[in-house]
Coordinates of C-alpha atoms in Angstrom, one line a residue:
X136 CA 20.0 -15.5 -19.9
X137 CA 21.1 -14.9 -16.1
X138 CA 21.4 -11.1 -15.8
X139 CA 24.0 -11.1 -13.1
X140 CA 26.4 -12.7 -15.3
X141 CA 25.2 -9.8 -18.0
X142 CA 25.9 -7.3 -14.6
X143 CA 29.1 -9.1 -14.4
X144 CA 30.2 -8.8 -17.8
X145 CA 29.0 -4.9 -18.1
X146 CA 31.1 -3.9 -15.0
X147 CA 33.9 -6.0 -15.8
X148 CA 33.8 -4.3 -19.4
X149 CA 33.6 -0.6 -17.7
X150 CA 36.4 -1.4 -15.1
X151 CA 38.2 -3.0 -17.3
X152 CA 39.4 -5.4 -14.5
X153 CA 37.6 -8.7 -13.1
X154 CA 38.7 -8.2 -9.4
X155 CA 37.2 -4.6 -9.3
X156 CA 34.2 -5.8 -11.0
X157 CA 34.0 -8.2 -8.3
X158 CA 34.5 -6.3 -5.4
X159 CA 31.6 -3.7 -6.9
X160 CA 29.4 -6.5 -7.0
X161 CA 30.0 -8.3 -3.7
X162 CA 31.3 -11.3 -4.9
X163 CA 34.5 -13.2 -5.7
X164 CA 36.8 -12.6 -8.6
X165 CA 36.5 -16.4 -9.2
X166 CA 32.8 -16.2 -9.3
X167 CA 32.9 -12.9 -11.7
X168 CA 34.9 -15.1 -14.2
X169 CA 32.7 -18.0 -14.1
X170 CA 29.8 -16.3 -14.5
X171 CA 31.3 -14.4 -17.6
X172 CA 32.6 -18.0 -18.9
X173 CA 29.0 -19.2 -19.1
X174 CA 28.0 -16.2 -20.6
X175 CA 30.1 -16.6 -23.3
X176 CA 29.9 -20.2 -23.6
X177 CA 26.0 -19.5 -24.2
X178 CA 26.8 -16.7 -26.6
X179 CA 29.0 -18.7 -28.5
X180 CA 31.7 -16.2 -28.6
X181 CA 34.2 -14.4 -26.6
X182 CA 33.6 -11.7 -25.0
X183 CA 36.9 -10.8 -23.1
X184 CA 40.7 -10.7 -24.1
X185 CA 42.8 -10.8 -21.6
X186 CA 45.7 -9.1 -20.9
X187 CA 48.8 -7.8 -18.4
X188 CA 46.4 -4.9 -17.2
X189 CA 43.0 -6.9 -16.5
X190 CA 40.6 -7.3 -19.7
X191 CA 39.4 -6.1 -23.2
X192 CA 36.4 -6.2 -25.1
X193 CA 36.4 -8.2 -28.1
X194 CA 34.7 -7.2 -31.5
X195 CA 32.0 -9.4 -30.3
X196 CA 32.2 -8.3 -26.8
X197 CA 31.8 -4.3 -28.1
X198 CA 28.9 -5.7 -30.0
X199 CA 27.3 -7.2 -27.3
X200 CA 27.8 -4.3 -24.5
X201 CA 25.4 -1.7 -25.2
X202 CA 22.7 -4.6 -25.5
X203 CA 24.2 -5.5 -22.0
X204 CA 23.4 -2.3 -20.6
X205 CA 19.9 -2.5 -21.6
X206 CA 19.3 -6.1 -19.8
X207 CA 20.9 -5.0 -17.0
X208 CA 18.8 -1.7 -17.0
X209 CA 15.8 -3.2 -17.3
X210 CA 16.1 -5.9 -14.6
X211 CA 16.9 -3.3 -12.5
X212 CA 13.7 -1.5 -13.8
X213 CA 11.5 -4.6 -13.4
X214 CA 12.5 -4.9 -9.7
X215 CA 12.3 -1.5 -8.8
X216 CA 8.6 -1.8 -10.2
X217 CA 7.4 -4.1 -7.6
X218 CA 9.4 -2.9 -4.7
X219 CA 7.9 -2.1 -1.5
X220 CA 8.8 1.9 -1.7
X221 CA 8.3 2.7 -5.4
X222 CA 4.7 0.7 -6.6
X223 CA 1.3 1.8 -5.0
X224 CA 0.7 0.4 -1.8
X225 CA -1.8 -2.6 -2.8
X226 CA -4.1 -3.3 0.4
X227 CA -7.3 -6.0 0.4
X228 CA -10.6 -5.4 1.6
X229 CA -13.3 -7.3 2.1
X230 CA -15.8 -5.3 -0.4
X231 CA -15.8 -1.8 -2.3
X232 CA -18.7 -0.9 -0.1
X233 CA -17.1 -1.8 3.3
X234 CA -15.9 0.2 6.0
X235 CA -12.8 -0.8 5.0
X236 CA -13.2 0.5 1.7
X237 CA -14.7 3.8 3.2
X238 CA -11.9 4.5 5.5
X239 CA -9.3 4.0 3.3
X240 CA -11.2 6.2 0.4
X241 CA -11.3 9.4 3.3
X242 CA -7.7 8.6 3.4
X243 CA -6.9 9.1 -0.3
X244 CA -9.1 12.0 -0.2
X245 CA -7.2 13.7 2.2
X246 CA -3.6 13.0 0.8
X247 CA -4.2 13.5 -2.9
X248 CA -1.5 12.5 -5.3
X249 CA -1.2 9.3 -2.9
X250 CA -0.6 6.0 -4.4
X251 CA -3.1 3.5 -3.5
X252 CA -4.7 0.2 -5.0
X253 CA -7.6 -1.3 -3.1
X254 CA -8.6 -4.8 -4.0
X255 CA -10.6 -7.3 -2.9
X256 CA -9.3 -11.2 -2.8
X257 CA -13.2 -12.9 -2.4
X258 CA -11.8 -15.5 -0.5
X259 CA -13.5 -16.0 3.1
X260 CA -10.5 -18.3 5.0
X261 CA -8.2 -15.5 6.6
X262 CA -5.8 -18.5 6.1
X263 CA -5.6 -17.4 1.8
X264 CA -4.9 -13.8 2.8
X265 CA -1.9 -14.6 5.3
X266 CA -0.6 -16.6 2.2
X267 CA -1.1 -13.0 -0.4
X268 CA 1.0 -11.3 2.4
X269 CA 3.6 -13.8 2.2
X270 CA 3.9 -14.4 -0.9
X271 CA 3.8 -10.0 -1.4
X272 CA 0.5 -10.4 -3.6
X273 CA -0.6 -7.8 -1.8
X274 CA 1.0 -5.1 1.0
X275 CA -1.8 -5.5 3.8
X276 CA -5.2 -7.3 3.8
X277 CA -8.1 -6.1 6.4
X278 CA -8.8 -10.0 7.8
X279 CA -8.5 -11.1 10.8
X280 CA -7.2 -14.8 11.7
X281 CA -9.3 -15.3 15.0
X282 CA -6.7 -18.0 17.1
X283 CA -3.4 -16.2 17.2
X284 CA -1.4 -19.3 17.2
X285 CA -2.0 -20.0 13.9
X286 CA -0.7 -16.8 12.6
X287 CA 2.8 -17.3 11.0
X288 CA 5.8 -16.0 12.6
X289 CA 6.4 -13.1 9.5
X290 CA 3.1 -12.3 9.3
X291 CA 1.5 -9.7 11.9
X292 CA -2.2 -9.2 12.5
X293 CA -2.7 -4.9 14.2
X294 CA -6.0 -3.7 15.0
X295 CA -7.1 -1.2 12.5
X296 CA -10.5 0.6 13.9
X297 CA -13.7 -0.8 15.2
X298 CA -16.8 -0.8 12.7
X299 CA -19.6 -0.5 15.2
X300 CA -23.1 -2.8 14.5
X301 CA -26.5 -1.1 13.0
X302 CA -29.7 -2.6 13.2
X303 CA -31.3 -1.8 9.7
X304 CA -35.0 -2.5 9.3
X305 CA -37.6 -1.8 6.9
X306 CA -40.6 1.0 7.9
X307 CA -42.9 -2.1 8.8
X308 CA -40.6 -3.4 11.7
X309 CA -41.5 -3.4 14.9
X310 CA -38.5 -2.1 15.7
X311 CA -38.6 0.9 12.8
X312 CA -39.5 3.5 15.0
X313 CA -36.9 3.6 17.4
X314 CA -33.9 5.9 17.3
X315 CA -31.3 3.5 19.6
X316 CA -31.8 -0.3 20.7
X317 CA -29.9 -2.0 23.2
X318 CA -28.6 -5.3 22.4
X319 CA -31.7 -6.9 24.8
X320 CA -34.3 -5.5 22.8
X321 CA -33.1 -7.2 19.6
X322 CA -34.1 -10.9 21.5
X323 CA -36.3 -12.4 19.6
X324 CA -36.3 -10.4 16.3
X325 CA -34.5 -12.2 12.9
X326 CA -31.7 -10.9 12.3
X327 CA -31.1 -12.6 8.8
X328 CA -27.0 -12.1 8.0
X329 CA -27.4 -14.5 4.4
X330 CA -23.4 -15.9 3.6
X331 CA -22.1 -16.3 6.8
X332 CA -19.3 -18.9 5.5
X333 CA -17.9 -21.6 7.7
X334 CA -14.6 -21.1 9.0
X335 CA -14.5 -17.2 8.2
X336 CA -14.0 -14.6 10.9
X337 CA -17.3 -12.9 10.5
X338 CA -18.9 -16.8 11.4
X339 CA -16.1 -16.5 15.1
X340 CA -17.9 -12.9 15.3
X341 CA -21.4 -14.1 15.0
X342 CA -21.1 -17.3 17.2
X343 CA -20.2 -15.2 19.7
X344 CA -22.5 -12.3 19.6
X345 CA -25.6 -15.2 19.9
X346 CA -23.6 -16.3 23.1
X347 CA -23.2 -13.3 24.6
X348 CA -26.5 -11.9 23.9
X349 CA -28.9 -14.6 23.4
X350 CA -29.7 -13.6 19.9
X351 CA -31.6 -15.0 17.0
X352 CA -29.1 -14.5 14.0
X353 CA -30.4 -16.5 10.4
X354 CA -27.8 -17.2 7.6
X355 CA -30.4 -19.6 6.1
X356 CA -30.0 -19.6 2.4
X357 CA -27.9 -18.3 -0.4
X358 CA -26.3 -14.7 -0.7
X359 CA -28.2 -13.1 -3.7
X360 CA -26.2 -10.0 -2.9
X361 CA -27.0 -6.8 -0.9
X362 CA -29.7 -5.6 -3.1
X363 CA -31.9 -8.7 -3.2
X364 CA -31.2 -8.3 1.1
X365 CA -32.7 -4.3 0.7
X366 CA -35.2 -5.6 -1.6
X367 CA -36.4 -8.1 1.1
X368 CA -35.9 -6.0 4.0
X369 CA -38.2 -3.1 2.7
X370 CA -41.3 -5.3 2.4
X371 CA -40.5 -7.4 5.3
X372 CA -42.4 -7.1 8.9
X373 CA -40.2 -8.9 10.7
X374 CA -36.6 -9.3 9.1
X375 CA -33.9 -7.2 9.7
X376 CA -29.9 -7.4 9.4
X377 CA -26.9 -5.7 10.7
X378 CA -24.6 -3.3 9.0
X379 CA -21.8 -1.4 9.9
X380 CA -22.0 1.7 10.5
X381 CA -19.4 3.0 8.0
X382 CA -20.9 0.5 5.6
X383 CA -22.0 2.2 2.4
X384 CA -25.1 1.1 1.4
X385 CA -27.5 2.4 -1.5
X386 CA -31.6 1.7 -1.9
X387 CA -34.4 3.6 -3.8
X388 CA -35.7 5.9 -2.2
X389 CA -39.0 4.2 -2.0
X390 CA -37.3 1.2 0.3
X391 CA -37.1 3.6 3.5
X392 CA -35.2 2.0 5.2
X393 CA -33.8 2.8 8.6
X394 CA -30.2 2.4 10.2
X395 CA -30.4 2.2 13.8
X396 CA -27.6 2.5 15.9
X397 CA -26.9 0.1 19.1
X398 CA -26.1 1.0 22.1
X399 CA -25.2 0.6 25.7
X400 CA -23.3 -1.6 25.0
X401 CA -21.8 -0.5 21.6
X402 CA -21.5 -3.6 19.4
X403 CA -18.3 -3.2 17.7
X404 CA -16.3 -5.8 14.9
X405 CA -13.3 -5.3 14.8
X406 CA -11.0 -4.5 12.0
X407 CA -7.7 -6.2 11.8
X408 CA -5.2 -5.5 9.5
X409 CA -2.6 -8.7 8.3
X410 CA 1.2 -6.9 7.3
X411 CA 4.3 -8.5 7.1
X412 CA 6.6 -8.4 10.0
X413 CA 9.5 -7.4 7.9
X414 CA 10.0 -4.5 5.3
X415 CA 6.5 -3.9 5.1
X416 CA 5.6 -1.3 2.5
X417 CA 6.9 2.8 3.7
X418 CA 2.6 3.6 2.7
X419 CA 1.3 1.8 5.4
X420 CA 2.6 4.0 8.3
X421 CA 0.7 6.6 7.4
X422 CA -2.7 4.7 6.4
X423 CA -2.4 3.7 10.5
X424 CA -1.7 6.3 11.6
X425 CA -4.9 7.6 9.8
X426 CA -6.6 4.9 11.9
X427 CA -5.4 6.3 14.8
X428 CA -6.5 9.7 14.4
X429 CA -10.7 7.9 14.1
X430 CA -12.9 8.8 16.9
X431 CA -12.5 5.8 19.6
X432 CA -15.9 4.1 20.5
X433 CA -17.2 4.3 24.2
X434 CA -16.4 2.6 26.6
X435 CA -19.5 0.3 27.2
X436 CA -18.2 -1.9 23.6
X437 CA -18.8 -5.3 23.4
X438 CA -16.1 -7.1 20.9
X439 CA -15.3 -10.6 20.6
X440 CA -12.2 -12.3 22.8
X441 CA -10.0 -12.1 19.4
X442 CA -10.0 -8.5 18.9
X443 CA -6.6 -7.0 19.1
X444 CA -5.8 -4.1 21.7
X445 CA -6.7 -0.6 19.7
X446 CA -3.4 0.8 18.1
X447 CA -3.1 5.2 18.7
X448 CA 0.5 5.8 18.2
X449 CA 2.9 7.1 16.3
X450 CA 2.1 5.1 13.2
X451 CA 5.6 3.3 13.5
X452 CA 5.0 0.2 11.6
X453 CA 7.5 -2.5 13.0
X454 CA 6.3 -2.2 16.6
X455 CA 2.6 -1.3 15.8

């Protein structure tokens, strides 16, 4: 049943005219009456007398109007449910544990009562999440597409916050001991970063971290998950990975392992954050804004050539 002909049969049933039901609606009187002709030619009955002064309900048409009301009530419901200033503002990330994840959880902490639905998409092609954000699956997704040209015109990609690097190491590493590291004295260790998927940004990220700094990053084998990465890391001599260091990461006790930050320069991925260009949902001003207010890095930061220019103002989404 099309509901604007049930909107145009309601408010041409409370006006008691077509052409002032019309004009209340936006549209023709012509269009008003045909859309109340197929309504009753699908009904089977008639709806409307008409008369000198406009139009009457029938007997059928009396019968019919409070049922009216309620389709038109609750079309008006169901949109109202998924618009972009009255449903939780429903934002991707790339895991529960991720800085991401972390950032957006202090958020939600420190605004309670806010309305805010994390998920997480699992796909790795930044091209899938532009599409969610199209299509209004989802209000914002933390990817980043790493060649701005193939970002579509309606879709805009803002830097969110950097997640500097960690080095994190097992007690038997060489490297266990120290309380910073410089991206020079990682030469030559493994860094083992398992599920490194082609075609991803993280793989962008990577390729050019070897470049730059003549590392040794391994994505040999198959991503068992982040525990089967502790587990290995813990008894390992010579293995280590990087985190972030908002990552949340939990291990036995017994695995001591250690996070050790990088400095000098500061290796720093960062965060982009996919929105529509138009309407995007009222939520998101603030959750930048939140961004904004994170401690910048220094200024000896390495990040790779796509990184976006760090947003700090006013949290005003169109022109962040």
């Amino acid at each position: 049943m099309d509901t604007e002909a049930v909107r145009s049969f309601v408010r041409a049933a409370e006006l008691g005219q077509l052409k002032h039901a019309a004009d209340e609606l936006g549209v023709t009187q012509q269009a008003v009456s045909k859309r109340i002709a197929t309504l009753e030619r699908g009904l089977g009955v008639r709806l409307f007398a008409r008369t000198a002064r406009g139009v009457e309900l029938t007997l059928d048409g009396q019968a019919f109007l409070p049922h009216a009301r309620n389709i038109v009530t609750g079309a008006d419901r169901a949109v109202t449910a998924i618009g972009p200033g009255s449903r939780a503002l429903r934002v991707d990330v790339l895991g529960l544990r991720s800085a991401q994840a972390v950032v957006l959880h202090d958020y939600w902490r420190s605004r309670p009562g806010t309305e805010l639905d994390v998920v997480t998409l699992r796909v790795d092609d930044p091209r899938l999440a532009v599409a969610a954000v199209q299509a209004g699956d989802i209000d914002a997704s933390f990817r980043s597409v790493t060649d701005p040209a193939a970002l579509p015109g309606d879709v805009r990609m803002i830097h969110a916050f950097d997640s500097p690097l960690e080095l994190l190491v097992g007690p038997r590493h060489p490297l266990a001991s120290a309380r910073t590291l410089t991206p020079s004295q990682l030469r030559g260790h493994r860094i083992w970063v398992p599920g490194i998927a082609p075609r991803s940004e993280w793989a962008d990220f990577y390729d050019q971290l070897v470049t730059g700094f003549d590392l040794r990053v391994d994505a040999a084998g198959p991503n068992f998950g982040n525990e089967v990465l502790l587990d290995v890391l813990a008894d390992s001599r010579d293995v280590a990975t990087f985190v972030g260091s908002r990552d949340r990461y939990i291990w036995p006790t017994s695995h001591d392992l250690r996070r050790i930050p990088i400095e000098n320069p500061t290796l720093a991925y960062p965060l982009s954050l996919l929105l529509p260009r138009a309407n995007p949902h009222p939520g998101l001003r603030a959750v930048i804004n939140h961004f904004g207010s994170l401690a910048p890095l220094p200024e000896a930061t390495w990040r790779p050539s796509w990184a976006t220019a760090p947003h700090r103002g006013d949290g005003d989404v169109e022109h962040a």
